[in-house]
Coordinates of C-alpha atoms and ligand atoms in Angstrom, one line a residue:
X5 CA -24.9 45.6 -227.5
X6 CA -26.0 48.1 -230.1
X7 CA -25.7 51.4 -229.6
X8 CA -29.1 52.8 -228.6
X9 CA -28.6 49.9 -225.4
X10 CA -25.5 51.5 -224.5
X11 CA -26.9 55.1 -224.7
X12 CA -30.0 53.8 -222.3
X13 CA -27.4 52.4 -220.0
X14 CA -25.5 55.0 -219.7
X15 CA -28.6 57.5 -219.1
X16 CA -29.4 55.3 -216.6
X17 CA -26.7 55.4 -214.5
X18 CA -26.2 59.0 -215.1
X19 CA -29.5 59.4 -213.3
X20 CA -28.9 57.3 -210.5
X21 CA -25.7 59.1 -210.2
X22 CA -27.6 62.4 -209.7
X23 CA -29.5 60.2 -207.0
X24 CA -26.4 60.2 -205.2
X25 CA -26.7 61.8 -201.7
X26 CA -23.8 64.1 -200.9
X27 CA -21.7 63.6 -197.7
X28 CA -23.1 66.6 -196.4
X29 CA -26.8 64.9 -196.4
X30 CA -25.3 62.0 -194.5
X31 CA -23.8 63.7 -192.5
X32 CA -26.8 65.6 -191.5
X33 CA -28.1 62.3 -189.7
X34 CA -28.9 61.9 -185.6
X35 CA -27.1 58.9 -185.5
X36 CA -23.9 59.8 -187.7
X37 CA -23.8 62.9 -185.4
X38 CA -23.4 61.1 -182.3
X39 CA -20.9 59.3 -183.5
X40 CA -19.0 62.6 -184.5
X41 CA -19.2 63.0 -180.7
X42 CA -17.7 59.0 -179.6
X43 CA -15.1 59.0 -182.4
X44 CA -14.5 62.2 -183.4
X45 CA -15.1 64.5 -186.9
X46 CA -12.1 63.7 -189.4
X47 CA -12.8 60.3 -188.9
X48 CA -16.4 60.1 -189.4
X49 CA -16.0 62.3 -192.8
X50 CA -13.6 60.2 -194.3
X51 CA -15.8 56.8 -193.5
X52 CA -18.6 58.7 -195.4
X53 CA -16.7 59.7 -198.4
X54 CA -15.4 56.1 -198.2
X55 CA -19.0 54.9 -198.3
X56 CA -20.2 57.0 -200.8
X57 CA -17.4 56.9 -203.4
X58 CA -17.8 52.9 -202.9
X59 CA -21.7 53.4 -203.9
X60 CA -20.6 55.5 -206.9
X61 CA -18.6 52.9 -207.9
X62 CA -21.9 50.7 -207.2
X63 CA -24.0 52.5 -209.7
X64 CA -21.3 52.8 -212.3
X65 CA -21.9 49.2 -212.7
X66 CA -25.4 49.5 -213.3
X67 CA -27.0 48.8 -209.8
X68 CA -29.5 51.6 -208.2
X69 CA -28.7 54.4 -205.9
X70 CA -28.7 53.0 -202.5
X71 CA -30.8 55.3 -200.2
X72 CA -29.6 57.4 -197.9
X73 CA -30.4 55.3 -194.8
X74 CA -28.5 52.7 -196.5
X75 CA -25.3 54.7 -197.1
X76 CA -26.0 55.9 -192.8
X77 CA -26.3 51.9 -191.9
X78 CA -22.8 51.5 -194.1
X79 CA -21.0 54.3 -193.0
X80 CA -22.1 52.9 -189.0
X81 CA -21.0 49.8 -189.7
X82 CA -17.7 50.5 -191.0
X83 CA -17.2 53.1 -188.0
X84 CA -17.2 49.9 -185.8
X85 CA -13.8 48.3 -187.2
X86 CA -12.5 51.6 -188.7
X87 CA -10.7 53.1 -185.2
X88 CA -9.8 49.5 -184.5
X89 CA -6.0 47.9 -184.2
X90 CA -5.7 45.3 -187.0
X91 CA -3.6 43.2 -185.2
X92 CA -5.8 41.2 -183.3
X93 CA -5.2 38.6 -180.9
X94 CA -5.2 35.0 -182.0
X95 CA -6.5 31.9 -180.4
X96 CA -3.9 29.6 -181.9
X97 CA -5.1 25.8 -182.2
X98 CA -3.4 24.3 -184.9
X99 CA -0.8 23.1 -182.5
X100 CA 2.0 24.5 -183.7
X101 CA 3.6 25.8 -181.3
X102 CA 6.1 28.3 -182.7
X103 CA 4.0 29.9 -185.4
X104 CA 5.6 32.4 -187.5
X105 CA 2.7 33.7 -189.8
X106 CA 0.7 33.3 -185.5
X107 CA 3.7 35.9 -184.2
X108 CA 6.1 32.5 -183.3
X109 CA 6.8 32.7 -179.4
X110 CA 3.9 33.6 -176.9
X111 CA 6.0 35.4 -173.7
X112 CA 5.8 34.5 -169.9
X113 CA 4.1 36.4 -167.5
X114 CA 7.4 37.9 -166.4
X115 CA 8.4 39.5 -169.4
X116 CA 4.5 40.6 -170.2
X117 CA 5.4 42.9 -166.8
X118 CA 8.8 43.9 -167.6
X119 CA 7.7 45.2 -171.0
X120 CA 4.6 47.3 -169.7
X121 CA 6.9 48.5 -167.0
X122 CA 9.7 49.7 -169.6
X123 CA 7.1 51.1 -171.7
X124 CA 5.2 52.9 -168.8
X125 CA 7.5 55.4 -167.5
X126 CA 11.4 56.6 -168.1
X127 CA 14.2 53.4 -167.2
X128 CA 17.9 53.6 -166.8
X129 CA 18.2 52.7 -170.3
X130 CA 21.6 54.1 -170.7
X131 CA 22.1 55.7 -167.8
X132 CA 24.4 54.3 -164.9
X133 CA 22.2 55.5 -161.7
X134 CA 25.3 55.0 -159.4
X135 CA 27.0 57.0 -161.3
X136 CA 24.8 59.7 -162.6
X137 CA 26.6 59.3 -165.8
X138 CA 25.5 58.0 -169.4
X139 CA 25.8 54.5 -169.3
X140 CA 25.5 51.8 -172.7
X141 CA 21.6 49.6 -173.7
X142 CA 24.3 46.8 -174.0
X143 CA 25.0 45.9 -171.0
X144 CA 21.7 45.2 -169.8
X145 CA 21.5 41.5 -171.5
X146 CA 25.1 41.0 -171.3
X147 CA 25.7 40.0 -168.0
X148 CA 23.3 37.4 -168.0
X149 CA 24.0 36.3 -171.1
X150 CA 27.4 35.7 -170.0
X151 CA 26.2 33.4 -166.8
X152 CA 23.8 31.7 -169.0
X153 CA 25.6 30.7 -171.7
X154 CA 29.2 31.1 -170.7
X155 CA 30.2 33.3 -173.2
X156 CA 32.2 36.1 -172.7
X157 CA 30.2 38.9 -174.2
X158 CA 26.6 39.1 -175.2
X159 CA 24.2 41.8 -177.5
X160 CA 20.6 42.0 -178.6
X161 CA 20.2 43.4 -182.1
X162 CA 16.4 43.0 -183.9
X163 CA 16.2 39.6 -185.0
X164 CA 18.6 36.4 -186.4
X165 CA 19.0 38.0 -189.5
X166 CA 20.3 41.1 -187.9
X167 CA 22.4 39.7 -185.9
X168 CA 23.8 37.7 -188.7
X169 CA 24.2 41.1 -190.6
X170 CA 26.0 42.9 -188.5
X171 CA 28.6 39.8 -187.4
X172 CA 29.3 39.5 -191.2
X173 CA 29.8 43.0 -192.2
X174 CA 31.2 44.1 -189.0
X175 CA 34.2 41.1 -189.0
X176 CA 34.4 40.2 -192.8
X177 CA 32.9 42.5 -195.4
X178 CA 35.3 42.5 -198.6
X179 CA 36.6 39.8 -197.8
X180 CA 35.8 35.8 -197.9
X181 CA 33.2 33.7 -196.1
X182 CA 33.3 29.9 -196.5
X183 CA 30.4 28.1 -196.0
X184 CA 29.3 24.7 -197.0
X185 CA 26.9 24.0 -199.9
X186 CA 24.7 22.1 -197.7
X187 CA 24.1 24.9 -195.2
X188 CA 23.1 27.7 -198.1
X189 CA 19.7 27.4 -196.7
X190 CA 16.1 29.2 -197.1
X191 CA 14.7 30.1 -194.0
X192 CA 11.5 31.0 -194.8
X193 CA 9.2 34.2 -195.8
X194 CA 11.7 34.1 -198.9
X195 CA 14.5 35.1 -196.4
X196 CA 17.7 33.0 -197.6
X197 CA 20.9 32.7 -195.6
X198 CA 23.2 33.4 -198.7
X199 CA 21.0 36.5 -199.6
X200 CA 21.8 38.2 -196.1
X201 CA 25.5 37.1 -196.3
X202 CA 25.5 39.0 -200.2
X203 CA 23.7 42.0 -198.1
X204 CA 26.9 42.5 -195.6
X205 CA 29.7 43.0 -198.3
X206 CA 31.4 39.3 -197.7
X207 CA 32.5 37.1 -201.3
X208 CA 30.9 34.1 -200.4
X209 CA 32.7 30.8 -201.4
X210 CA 30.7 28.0 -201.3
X211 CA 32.3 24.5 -200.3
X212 CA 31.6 21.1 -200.7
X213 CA 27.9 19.6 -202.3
X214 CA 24.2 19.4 -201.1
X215 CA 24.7 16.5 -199.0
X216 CA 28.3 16.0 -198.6
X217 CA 30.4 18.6 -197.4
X218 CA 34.0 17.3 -195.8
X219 CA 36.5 19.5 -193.6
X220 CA 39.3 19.5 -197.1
X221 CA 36.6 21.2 -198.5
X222 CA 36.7 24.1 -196.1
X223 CA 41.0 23.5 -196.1
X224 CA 41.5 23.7 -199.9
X225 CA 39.3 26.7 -200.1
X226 CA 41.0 28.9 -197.5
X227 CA 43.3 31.6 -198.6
X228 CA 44.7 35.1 -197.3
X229 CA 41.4 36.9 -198.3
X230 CA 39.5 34.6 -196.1
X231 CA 38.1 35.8 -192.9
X232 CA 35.8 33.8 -191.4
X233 CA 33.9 30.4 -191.6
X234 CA 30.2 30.5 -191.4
X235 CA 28.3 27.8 -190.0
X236 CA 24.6 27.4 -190.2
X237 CA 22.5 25.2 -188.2
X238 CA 19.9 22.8 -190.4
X239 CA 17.0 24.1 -188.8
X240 CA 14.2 23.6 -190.8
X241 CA 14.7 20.5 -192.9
X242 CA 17.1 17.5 -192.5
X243 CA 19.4 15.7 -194.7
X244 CA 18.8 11.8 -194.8
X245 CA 20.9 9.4 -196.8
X246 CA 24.4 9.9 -197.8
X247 CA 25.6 12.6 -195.9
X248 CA 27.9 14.1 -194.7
X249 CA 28.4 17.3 -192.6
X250 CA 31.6 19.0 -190.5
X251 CA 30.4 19.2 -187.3
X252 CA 31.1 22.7 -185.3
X253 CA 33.8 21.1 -183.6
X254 CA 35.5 20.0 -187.0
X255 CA 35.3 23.5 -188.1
X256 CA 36.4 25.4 -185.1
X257 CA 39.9 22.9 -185.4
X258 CA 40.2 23.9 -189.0
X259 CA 39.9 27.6 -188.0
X260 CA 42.0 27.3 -185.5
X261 CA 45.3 25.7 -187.8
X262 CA 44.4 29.3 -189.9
X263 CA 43.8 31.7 -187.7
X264 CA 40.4 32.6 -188.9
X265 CA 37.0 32.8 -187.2
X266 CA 34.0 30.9 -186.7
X267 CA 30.1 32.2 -186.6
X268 CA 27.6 29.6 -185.8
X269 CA 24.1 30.4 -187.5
X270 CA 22.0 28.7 -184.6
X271 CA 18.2 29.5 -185.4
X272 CA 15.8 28.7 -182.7
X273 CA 18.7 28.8 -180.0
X274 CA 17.5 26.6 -177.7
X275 CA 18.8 26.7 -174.2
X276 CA 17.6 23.2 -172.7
X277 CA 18.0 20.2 -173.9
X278 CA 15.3 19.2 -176.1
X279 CA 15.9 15.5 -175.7
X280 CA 14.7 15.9 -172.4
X281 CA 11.2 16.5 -174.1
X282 CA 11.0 13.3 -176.3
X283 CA 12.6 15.6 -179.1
X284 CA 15.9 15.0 -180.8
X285 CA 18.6 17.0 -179.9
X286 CA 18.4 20.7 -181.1
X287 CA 22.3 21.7 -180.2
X288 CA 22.4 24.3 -177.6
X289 CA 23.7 28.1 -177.6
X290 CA 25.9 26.6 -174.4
X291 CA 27.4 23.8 -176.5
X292 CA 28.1 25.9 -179.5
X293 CA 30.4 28.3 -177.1
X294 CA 32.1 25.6 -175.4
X295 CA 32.7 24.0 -178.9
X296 CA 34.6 27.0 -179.4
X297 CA 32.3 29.3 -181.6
X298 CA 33.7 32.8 -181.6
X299 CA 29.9 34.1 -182.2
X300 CA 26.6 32.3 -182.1
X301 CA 23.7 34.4 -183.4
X302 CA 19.8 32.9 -182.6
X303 CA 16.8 34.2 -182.1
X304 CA 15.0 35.4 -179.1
X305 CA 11.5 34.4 -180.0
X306 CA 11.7 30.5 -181.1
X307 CA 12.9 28.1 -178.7
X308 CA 14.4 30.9 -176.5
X309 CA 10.3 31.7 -176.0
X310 CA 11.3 35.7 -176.0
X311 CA 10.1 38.9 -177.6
X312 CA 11.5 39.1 -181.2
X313 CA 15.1 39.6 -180.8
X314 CA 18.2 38.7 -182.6
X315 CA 21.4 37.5 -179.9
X316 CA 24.6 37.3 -180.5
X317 CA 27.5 35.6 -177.5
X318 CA 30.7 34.9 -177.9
X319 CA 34.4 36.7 -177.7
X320 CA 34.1 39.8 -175.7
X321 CA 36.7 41.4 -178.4
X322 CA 34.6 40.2 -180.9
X323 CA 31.2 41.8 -179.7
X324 CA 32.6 44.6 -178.4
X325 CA 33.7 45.8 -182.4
X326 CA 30.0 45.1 -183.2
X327 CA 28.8 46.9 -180.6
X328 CA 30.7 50.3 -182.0
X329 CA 29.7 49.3 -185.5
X330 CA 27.6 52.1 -187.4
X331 CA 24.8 48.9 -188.3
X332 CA 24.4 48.3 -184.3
X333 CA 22.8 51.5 -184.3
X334 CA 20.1 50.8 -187.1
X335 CA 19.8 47.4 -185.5
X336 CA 19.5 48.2 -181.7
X337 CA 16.4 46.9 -180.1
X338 CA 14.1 49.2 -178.3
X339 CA 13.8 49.5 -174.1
X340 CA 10.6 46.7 -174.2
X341 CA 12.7 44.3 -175.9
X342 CA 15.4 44.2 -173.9
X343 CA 12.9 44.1 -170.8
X344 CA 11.2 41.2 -172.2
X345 CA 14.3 38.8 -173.4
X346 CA 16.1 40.1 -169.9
X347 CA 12.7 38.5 -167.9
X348 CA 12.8 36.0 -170.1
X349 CA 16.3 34.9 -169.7
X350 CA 15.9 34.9 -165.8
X351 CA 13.4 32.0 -166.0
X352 CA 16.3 30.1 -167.8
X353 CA 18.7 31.5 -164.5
X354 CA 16.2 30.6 -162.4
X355 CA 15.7 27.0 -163.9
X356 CA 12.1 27.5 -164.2
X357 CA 11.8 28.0 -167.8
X358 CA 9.2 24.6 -168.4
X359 CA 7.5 26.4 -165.7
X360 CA 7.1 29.4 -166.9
X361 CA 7.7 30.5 -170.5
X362 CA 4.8 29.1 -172.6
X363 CA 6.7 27.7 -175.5
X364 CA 8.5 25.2 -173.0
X365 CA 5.4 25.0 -171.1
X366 CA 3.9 23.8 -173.6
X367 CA 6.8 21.0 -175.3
X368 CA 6.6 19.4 -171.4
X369 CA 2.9 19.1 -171.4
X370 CA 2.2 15.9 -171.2
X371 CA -0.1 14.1 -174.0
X372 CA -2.5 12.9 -170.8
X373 CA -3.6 16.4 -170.3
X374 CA -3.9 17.7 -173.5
X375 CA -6.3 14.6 -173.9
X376 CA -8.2 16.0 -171.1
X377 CA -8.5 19.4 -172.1
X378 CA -9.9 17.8 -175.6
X379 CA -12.4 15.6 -173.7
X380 CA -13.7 18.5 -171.2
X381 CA -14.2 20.5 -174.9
X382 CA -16.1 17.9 -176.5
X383 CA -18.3 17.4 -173.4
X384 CA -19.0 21.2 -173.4
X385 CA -19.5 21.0 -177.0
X386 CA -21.7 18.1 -177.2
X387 CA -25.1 19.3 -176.3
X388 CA -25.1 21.0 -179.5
X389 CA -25.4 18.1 -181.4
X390 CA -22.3 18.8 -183.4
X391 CA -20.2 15.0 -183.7
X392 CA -17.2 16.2 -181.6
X393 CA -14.3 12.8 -180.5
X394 CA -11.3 13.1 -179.3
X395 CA -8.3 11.4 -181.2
X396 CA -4.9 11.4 -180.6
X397 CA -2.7 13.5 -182.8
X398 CA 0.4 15.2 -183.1
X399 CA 1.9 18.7 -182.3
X400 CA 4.8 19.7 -183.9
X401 CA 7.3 22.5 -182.4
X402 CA 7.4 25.2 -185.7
X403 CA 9.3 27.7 -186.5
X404 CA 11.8 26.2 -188.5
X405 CA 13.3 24.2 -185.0
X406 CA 13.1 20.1 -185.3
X407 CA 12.1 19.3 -188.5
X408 CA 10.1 16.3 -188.6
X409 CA 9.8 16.2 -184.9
X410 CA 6.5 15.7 -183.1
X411 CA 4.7 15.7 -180.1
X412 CA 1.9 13.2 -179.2
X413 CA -1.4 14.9 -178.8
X414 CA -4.6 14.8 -178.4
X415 CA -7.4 16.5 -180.9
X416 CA -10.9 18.0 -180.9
X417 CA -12.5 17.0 -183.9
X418 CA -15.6 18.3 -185.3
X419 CA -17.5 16.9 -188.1
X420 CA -19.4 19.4 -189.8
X421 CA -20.7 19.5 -193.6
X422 CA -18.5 22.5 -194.4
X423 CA -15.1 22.1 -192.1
X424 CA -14.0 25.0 -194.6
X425 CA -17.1 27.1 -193.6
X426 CA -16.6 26.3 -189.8
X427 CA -12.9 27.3 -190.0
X428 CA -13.4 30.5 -191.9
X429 CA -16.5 31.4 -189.6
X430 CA -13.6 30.9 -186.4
X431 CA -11.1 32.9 -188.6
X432 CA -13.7 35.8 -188.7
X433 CA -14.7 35.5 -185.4
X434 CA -13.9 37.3 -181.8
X435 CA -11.6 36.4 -180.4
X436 CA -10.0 34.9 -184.0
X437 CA -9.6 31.2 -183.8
X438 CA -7.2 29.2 -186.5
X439 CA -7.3 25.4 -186.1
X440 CA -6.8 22.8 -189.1
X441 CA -8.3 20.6 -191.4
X442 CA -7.6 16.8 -191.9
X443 CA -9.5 14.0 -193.1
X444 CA -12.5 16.4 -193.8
X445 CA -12.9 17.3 -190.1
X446 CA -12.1 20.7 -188.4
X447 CA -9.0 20.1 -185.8
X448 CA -8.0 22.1 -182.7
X449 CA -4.7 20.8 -180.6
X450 CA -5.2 21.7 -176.9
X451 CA -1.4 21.9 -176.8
X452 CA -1.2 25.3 -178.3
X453 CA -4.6 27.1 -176.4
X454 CA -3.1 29.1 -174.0
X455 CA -5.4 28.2 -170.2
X456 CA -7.2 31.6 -170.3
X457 CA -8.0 31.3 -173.9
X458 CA -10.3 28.1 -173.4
X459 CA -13.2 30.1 -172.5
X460 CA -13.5 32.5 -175.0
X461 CA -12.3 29.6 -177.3
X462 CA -15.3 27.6 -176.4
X463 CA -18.0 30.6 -176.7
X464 CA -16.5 31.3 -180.0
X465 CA -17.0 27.5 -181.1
X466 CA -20.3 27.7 -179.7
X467 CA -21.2 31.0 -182.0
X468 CA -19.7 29.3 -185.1
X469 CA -21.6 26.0 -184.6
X470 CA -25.3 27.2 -183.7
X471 CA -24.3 29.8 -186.9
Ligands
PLP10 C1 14.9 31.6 -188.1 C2 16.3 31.6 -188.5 C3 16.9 32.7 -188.9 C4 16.2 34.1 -188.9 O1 15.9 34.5 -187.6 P1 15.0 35.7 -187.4 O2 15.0 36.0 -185.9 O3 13.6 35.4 -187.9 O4 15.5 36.9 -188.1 C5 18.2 32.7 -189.4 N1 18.9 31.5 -189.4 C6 18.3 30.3 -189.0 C7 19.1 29.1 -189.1 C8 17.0 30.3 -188.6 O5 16.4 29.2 -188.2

């Protein structure tokens, strides 16, 4: 481009820029000043100056003034999302069922309550209403805890890696923490088990190899500094071949001959016996205290089917010096929380939890009824000449709980030119839809679709598919 070009150019756009109606002009419109009334002044302003500056940066690229009605219809349109939440609810059809990125456990009617209760009014949080006296957010869990899993004490901090925290750095930091090689593991989201153990002051010694780790290794590397073992359950991958692991019971017997401690990493946390479900079996919170685990820390929102929590049972000694540590406090979970994993522990009390909390509900539903949730969708679907079948599939249970373990399902599948285009047309849609693509069709697992989400599911299939 010589130099006369550029000088036109530039001239250009300095005219268009002059074109440029101020935010006072749009804010002059009828229509932008009703919406002053519904939604209020600051907010209206700043949409405009949004939607101007954006058409200044328009023109600075060399495209025209956009007219004023234009720059009304913009700012209107963004005014629309603009007061919105942007965490929207998901219809999740991928058939995962505990979906981390999808906000992992969906909770139980119960809990739903109990949270909106604890969240409506004032609660005896820490108050003791016999009493009349101030009274710990502790113990509210803790009982049930203790008749659930037979341990002798029992918290609620934020999440695993929270609880995992605080047992570390309240019971060994500067001092040593053995822990098998094969067991330094990556949870996910870049969060890594060795990473949080660095974060609570503990020297880490690391025993054993990948895939063989034996119970000399832990003796040989025991010494006075050493203050607890650490074991973590494989929760997310699985070691095949030669292999070999100490088992929890191994390790509590080695602790035992040194007078040292053990905390199980558990993960999901399961409460029930998976195998019950056609799954492998995921070992229990209940079997890792009767193994003799001094603390087990899981989480409250993967097989547990809770709000997000982190739990930690064991030795009442034990959790009561974690409960006075300083960390507890920039831990502690709020009222709503320890509503909802309260309600949701009573279904496991109760021995109704594959009755009523929606990850177990859905593990026990059986593969006949999924199949007949797929087939009543493609019959709904099929007078709109998209090529819907049913095939059988498979669900898998997510959130880094029984790797490799699935479910027998069955599947909508849609064959459509773009299965992209369909699946981020769903994505964008209302209510937001997220299914998956194999073998060039578009895939949604029943499994996963909560009952009052087929509805709105279906509507929102319809939209995308006459779109
Ligand atoms: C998921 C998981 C964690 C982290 O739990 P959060 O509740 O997400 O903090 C820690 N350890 C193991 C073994 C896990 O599976």
């Amino acid at each position: 481009m010589n130099r006369a070009t550029t000088l036109t150019i530039g001239s250009r756009v300095h005219e268009e820029l002059r074109k440029l109606p101020s935010v006072e002009s749009v804010l002059q419109n009828t229509e932008i000043q009703r919406s002053i009334e519904a939604k209020g002044r600051p907010l209206v302003v700043d949409t405009i100056r949004h939607v101007v500056e954006q058409a200044r940066l328009e023109i600075e690229t060399g495209l025209p003034c956009p007219a004023l009605e234009t720059l009304v219809e913009r700012a209107l349109a963004e005014l629309e999302t603009r007061d919105r939440p942007d965490l929207l609810s998901v219809i999740n059809g991928t058939g995962v069922i505990i979906h981390t990125n999808l906000g992992r456990a969906p909770l139980s009617q119960d809990s739903r309550t109990a949270m909106d209760l604890a969240a409506r009014g004032y609660s005896n949080l820490e108050y003791d209403l016999a009493d009349g006296s101030r009274a710990s957010r502790h113990l509210h869990a803790e009982d049930l805890l203790r008749r659930i899993t037979g341990a002798g004490a029992g918290m609620l901090v934020n999440n695993n890696a929270g609880a995992i925290l605080l047992a570390l750095t309240a019971l060994a930091r500067g001092k040593e923490v053995v822990i098998s090689r094969g067991q330094l593991v990556e949870i996910g989201g870049g969060f890594r088990i060795p990473e949080v153990m660095a974060q609570s002051g503990v020297r880490l010694v690391e025993v054993g190899t990948t895939n063989r780790t034996h119970t000399r290794d832990y003796e040989s590397a025991v010494d006075e500094e050493t203050a607890l073992l650490m074991h973590v359950h494989h929760s997310n991958f699985r070691v095949l071949g030669f292999t070999q692991q100490v088992s929890l019971i191994e390790l509590v017997d080695v602790a035992a001959q040194h007078g040292l401690l053990v905390v199980e990493d558990l993960g999901s946390g399961s409460l029930l016996d998976t195998s019950s479900f056609g799954l492998s079996h995921e070992p229990t919170v209940q079997e890792a205290i009767a193994q003799g685990a001094d603390l087990v820390c899981f989480s409250g929102d993967k097989l547990l089917g809770g709000p997000q929590a982190g739990i930690i049972v064991g030795r009442t000694d034990l959790v009561t010096c974690l409960k006075r540590h300083p960390l507890a406090r920039a831990l502690r979970v709020d009222k709503t929380t320890i509503a909802g994993v309260q309600a949701t522990l009573l279904h496991y009390l109760r021995d109704e939890a594959t009755d009523k909390v929606p990850v177990w509900q859905m593990i026990s539903l059986g593969v006949e009824e999924v199949l007949a949730r797929a087939t009543s969708w493609a019959d709904r679907l099929s007078g709109l000449g998209v090529e819907a079948e049913v095939i059988p599939g498979l669900s898998t249970v997510g959130g880094g709980s029984l790797p490799g373990e699935t479910l027998p399902t069955g599947l909508l599948a849609l064959r459509v030119p773009s299965p992209d285009d369909l699946a981020h047309r769903l994505r964008t849609g209302e209510p937001a839809v997220v299914g998956r693509i194999e073998g060039g069709q578009f895939m949604l697992d029943p499994r996963t679709v909560l009952p009052w989400e087929e509805q709105d599911l279906l509507s929102a299939l319809e939209q995308a598919l006459q779109s």
